[in-house]
Tab-separated table of C-alpha atoms in Angstrom:
chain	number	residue	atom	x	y	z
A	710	UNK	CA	-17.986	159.291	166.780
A	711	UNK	CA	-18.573	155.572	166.519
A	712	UNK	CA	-17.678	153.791	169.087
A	713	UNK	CA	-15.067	155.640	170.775
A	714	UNK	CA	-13.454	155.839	166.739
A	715	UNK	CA	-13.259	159.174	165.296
A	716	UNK	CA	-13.745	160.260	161.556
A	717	UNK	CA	-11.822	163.251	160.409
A	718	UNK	CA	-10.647	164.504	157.104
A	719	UNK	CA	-7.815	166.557	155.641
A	720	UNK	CA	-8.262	170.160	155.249
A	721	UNK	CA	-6.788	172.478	152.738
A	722	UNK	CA	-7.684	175.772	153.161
A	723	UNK	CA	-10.359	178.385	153.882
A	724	UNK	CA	-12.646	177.470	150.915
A	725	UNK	CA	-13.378	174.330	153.332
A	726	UNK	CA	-14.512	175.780	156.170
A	727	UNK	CA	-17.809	175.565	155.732
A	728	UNK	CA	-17.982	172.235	154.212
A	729	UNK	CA	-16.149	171.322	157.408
A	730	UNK	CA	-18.506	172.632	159.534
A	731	UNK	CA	-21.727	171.300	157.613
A	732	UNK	CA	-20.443	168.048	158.134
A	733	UNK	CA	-19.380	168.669	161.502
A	734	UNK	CA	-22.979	169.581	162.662
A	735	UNK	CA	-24.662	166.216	160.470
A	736	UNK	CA	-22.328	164.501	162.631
A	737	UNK	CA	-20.592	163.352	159.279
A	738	UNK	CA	-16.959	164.692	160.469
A	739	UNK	CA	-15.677	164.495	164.338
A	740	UNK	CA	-12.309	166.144	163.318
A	741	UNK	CA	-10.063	168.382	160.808
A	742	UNK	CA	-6.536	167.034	160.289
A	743	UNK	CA	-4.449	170.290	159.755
A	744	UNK	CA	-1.423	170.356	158.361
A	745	UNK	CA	0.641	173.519	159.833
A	746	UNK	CA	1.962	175.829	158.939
A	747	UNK	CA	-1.129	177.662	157.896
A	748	UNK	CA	-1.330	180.895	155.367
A	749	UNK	CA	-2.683	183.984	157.831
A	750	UNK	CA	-4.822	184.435	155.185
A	751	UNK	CA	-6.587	180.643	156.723
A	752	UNK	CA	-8.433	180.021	159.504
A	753	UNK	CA	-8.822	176.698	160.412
A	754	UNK	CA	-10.073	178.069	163.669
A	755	UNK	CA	-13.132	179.567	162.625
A	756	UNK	CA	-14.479	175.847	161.780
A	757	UNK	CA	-16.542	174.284	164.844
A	758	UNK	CA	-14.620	171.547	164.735
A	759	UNK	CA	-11.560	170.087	166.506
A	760	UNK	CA	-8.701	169.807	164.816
A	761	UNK	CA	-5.306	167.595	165.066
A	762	UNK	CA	-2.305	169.342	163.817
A	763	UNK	CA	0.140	168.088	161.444
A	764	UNK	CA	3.143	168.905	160.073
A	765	UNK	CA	4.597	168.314	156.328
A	766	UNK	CA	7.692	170.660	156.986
A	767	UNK	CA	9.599	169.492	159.661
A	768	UNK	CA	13.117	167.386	158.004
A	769	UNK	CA	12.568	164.980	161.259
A	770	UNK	CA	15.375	162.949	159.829
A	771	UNK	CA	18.188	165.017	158.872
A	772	UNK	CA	21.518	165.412	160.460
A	773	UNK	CA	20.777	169.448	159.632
A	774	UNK	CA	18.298	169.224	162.799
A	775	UNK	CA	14.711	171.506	162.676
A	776	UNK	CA	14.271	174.283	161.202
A	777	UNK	CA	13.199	176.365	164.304
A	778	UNK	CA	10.979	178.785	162.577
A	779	UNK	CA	8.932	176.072	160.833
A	780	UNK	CA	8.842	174.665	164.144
A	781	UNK	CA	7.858	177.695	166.233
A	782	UNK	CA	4.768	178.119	163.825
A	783	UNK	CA	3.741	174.238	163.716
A	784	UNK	CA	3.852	174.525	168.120
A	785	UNK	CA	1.745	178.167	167.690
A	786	UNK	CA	-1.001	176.258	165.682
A	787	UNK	CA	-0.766	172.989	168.120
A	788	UNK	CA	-1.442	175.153	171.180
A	789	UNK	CA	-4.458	177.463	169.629
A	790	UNK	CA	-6.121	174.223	168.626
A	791	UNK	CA	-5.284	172.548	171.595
A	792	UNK	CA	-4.347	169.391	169.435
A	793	UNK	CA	-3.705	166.362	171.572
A	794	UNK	CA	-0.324	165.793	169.534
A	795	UNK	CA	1.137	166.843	166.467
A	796	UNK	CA	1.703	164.625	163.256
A	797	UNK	CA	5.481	164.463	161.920
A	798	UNK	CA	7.206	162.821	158.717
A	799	UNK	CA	9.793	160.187	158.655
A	800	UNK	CA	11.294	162.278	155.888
A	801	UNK	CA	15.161	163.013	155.022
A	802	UNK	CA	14.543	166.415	153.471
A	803	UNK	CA	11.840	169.012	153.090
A	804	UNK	CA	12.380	170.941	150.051
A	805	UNK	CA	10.477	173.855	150.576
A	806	UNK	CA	8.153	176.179	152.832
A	807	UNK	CA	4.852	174.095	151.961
A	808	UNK	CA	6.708	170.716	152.792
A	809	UNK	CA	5.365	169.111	149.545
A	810	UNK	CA	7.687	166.267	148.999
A	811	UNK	CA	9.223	166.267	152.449
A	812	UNK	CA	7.129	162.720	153.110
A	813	UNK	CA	7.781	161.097	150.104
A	814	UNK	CA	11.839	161.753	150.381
A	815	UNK	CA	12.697	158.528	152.893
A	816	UNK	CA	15.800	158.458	155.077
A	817	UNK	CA	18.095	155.527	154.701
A	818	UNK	CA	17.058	153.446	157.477
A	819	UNK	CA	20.246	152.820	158.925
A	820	UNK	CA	20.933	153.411	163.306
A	821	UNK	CA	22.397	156.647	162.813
A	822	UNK	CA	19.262	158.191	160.943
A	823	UNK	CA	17.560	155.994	164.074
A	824	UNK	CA	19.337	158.160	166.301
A	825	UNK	CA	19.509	161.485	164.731
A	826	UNK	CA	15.328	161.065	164.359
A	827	UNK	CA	15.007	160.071	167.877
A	828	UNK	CA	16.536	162.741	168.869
A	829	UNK	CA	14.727	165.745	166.282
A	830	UNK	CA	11.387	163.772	167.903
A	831	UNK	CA	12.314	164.415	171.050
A	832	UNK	CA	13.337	168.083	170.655
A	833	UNK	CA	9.988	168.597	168.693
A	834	UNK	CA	7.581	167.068	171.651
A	835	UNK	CA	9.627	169.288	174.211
A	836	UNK	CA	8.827	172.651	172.249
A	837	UNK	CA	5.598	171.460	171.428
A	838	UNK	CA	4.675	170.469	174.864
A	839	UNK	CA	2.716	167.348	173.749
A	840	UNK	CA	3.265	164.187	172.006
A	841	UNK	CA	4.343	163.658	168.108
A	842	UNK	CA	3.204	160.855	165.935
A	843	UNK	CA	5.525	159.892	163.457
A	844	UNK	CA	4.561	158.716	159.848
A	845	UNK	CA	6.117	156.592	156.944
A	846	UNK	CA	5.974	157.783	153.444
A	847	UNK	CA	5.644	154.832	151.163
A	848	UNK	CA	8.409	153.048	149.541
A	849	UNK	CA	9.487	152.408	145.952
A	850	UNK	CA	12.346	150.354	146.300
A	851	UNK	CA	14.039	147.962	148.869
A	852	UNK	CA	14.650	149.984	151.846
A	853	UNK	CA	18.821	150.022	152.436
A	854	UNK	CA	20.451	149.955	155.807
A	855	UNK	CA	20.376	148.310	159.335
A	856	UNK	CA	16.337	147.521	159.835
A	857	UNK	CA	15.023	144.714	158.197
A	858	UNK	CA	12.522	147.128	156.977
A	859	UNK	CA	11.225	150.560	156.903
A	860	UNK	CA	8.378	149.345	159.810
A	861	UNK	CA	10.959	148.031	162.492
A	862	UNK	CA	12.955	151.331	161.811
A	863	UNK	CA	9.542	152.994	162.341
A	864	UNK	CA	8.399	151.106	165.554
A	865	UNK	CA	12.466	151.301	167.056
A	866	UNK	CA	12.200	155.450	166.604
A	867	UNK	CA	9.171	155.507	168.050
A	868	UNK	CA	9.804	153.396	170.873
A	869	UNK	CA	13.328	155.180	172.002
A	870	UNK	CA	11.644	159.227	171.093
A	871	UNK	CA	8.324	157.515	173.098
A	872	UNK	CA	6.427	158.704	170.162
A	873	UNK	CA	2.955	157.745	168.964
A	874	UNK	CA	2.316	156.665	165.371
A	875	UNK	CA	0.267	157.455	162.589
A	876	UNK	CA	-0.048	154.401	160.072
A	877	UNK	CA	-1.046	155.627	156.662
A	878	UNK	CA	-2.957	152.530	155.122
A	879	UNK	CA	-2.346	153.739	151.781
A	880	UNK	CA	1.081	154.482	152.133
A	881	UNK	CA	1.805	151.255	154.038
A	882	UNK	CA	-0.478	149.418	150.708
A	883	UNK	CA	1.600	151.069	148.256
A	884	UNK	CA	4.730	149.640	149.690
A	885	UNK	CA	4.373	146.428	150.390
A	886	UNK	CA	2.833	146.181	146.648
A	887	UNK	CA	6.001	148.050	145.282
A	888	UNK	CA	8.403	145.826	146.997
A	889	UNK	CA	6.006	142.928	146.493
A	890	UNK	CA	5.633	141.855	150.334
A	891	UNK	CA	2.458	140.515	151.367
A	892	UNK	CA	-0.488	142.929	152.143
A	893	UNK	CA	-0.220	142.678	155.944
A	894	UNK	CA	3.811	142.485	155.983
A	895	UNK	CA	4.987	144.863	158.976
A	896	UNK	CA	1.979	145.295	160.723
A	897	UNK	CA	3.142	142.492	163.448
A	898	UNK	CA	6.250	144.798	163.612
A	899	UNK	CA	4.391	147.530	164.761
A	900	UNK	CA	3.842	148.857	168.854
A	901	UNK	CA	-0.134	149.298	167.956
A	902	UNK	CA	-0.598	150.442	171.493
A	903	UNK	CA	0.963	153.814	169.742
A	904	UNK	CA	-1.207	153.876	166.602
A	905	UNK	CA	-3.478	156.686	167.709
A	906	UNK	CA	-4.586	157.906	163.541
A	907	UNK	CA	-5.371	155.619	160.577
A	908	UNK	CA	-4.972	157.581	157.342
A	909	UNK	CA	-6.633	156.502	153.838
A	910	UNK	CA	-6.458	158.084	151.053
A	911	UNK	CA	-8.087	156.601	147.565
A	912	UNK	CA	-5.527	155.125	144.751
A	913	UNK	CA	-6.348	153.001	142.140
A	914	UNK	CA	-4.839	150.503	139.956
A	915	UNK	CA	-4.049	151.484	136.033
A	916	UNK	CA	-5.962	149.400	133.508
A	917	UNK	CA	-2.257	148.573	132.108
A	918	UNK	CA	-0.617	146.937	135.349
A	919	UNK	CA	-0.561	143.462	135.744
């Protein structure tokens, strides 16, 4: 830990574990970001490390409401860390088990998906017993609906759930250079008293974009 910051990194599986806690004890690593559920055939428990659950599964914004079982596993993995809160998707629609395109699969942003997330946050933090932390998946075209963009509709949910956020710089990058905003656009938007987690994650530009 610098300075009251902490570094942490995603982890996979069990093949990790012992990376994990390498660079836990170089002092390389303060943290494990877990996504949940976990195989049983995974331990993220036997790292020395702490760990901050996430979730990829979870449909936070769909009318359909949460998937209970999903849930009940996420809040089992939350409490045996003893994670201070649990990460959640902005997402319309998780496809599968494993979640994979759940983040990338945006709501419209429009005051009834507002309200239905609001209220799929706040049934979420009850059963978990702790705070969420609600992330954007990046955008590839103009966001449609009621917000001026997908960052109010971010900070409003958030706000009215009493959520905390996760800003994904990459994500947030990606966007703004899809829809050609300026770097910084929505940050100003943005209750950063709630921003407890910065995600990066590497991307590159091709040799053939302009």
């Amino acid at each position: 830990m610098q300075g009251g910051i902490m570094v942490g990194a995603r982890w996979e599986d069990a093949a990790q574990n012992a990376r994990f806690s390498c660079a836990r004890s170089l002092g390389l690593l303060d943290y494990a970001e877990v996504h949940y559920p976990v195989s049983p055939a995974h331990n993220p428990g036997a790292m020395d490390i702490k760990i901050l659950a996430h979730a990829s599964s979870n449909a936070l914004c769909s009318a359909h409401g949460i998937d209970m079982e999903v849930a009940q596993k996420v809040r089992a993995g939350a409490l045996a860390a003893n994670s201070p809160w649990v990460g959640e998707q902005l997402a319309l629609l998780s496809p599968d088990g494993t979640g994979a395109l759940g983040q990338t699969i945006n709501p419209l942003f429009t005051e009834e998906f507002a309200a239905i997330s609001v209220a799929n946050a706040r049934q979420l933090a009850d059963l978990y017993a702790r705070p969420i932390a609600l992330k954007l998946g990046p955008l590839y075209t103009h966001p449609k609906g009621d917000y001026r963009s997908e960052m109010h509709f971010l900070a409003e949910v958030a706000l009215a759930a009493n959520a905390l956020i996760v800003l994904d710089l990459s994500h947030w990058a990606v966007s703004n250079k899809n829809l050609r905003r300026p770097p910084t656009f929505g940050f100003d938007h943005l209750p950063l008293e709630r921003v407890v987690e910065l995600q990066l994650a590497g991307w590159r530009k091709s040799p053939t974009q302009n």
